[in-house]
Coordinates of C-alpha atoms in Angstrom, one line a residue:
X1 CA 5.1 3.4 -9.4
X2 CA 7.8 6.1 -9.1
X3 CA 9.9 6.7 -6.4
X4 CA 8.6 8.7 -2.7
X5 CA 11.3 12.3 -2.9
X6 CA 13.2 11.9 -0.3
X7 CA 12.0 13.6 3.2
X8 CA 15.2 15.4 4.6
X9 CA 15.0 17.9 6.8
X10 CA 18.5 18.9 6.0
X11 CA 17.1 20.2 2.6
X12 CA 15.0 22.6 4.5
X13 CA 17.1 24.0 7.4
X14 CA 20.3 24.0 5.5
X15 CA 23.7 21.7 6.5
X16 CA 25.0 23.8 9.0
X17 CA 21.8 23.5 11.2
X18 CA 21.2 20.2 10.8
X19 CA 24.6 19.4 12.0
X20 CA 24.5 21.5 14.8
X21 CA 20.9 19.4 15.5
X22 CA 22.7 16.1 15.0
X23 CA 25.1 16.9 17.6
X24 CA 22.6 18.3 19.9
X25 CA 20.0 15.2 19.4
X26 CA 23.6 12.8 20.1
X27 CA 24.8 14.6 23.5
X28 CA 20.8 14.6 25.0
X29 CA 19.0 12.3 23.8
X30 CA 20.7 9.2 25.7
X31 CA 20.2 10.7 29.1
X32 CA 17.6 12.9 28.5
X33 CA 13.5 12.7 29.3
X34 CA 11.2 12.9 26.9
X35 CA 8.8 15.7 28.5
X36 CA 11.9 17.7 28.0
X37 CA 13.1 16.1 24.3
X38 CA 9.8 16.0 22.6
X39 CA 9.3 20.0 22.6
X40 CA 12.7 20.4 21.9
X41 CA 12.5 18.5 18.7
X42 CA 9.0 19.6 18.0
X43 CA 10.8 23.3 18.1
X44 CA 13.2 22.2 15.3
X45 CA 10.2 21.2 13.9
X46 CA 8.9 24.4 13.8
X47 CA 11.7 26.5 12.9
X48 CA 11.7 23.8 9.5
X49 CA 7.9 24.7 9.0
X50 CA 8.8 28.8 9.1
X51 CA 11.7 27.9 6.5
X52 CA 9.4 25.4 4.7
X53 CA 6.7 28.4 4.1
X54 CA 9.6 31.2 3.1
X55 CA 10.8 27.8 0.5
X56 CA 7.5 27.1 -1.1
X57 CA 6.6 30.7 -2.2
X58 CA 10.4 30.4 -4.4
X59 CA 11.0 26.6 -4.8
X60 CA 7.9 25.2 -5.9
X61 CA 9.6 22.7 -7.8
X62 CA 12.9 21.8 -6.0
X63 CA 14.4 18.9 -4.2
X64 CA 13.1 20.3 -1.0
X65 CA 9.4 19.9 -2.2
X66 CA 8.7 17.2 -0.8
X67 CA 9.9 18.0 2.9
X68 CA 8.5 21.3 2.1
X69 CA 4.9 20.0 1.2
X70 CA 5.2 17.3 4.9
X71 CA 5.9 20.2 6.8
X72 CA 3.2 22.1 5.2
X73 CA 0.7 19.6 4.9
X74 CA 1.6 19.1 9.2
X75 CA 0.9 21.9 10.0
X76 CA -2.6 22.2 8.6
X77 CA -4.2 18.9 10.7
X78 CA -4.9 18.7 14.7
X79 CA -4.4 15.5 14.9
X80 CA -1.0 14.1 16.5
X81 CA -1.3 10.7 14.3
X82 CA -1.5 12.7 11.0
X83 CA 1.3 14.7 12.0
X84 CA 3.3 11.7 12.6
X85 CA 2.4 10.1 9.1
X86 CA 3.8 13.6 7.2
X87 CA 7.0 14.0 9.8
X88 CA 7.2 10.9 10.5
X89 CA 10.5 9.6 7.9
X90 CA 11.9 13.3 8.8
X91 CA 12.4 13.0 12.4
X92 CA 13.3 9.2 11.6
X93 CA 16.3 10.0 9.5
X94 CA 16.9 12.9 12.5
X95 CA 17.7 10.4 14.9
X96 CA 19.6 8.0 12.4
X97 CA 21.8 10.6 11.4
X98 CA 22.6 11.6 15.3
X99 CA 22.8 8.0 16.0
X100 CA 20.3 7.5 19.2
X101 CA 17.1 5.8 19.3
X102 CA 13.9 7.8 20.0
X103 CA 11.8 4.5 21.1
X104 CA 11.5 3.7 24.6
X105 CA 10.9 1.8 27.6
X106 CA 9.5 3.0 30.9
X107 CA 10.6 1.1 34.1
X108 CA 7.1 -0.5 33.8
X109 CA 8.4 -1.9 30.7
X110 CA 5.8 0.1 28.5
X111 CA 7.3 0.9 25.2
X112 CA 6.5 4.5 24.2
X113 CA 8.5 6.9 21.8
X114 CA 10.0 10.6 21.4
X115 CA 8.6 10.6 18.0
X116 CA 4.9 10.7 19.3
X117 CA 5.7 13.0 21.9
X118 CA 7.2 15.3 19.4
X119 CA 4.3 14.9 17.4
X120 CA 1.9 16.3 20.4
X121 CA 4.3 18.8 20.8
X122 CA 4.5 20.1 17.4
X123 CA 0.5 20.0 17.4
X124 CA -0.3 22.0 20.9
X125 CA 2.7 24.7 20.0
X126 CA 0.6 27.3 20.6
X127 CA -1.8 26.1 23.0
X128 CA -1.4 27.5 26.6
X129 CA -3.5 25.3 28.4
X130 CA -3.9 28.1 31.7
X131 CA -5.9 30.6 30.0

């Protein structure tokens, strides 16, 4: 069985930006909230899916394809579970690479994680739940 591509989101948003995400992810992430993380990553998320389309239509077959075709294939399902299993090694290596955790623990001692929430986030993007 060959080998998954690699999932890097680096390969889609370019060096420079995912630096500037590492150190972003490093200074909030360990202090901040999750309401507040989760669209914030989702948002990075985003901005990769806008590069990710502009990518496919001139890279069909390049390293990035297979980031290219997760972010795709995410932004095609309503489900925040089936987000999760396309983004899901992305955003891992995300945190990795910025060196903070994105599972947690409530003070009820309830483990929940920024990864879902960003998941949510990515999916209701567009929603605006008043009108």
């Amino acid at each position: 069985m060959p080998n998954k591509p690699e999932q890097n989101l680096a390969s889609v948003v370019g060096a420079e930006t995912y630096a500037v995400w590492i150190n972003m992810l490093n200074e909030l992430v360990p202090q901040g909230r999750t309401h507040r993380l989760a669209p914030l990553v989702a948002g990075m998320l985003h901005y990769a899916l806008a590069l990710a389309i502009a990518k496919k239509k001139h890279d069909e077959e390049s390293s990035t394809a297979s980031a290219v075709q997760s972010l795709l294939y995410a932004a095609e399902v309503s489900d925040p579970s089936e987000v999760e299993n396309y983004l899901r090694e992305m955003v891992k290596q995300l945190f990795r690479d910025a060196k903070v955790n994105y599972n947690r623990t409530n003070a009820h001692g309830k483990k929940y994680s920024i990864l879902e929430s960003t998941c949510e986030e990515f999916v209701n993007w567009y929603n605006m739940p008043w009108e």
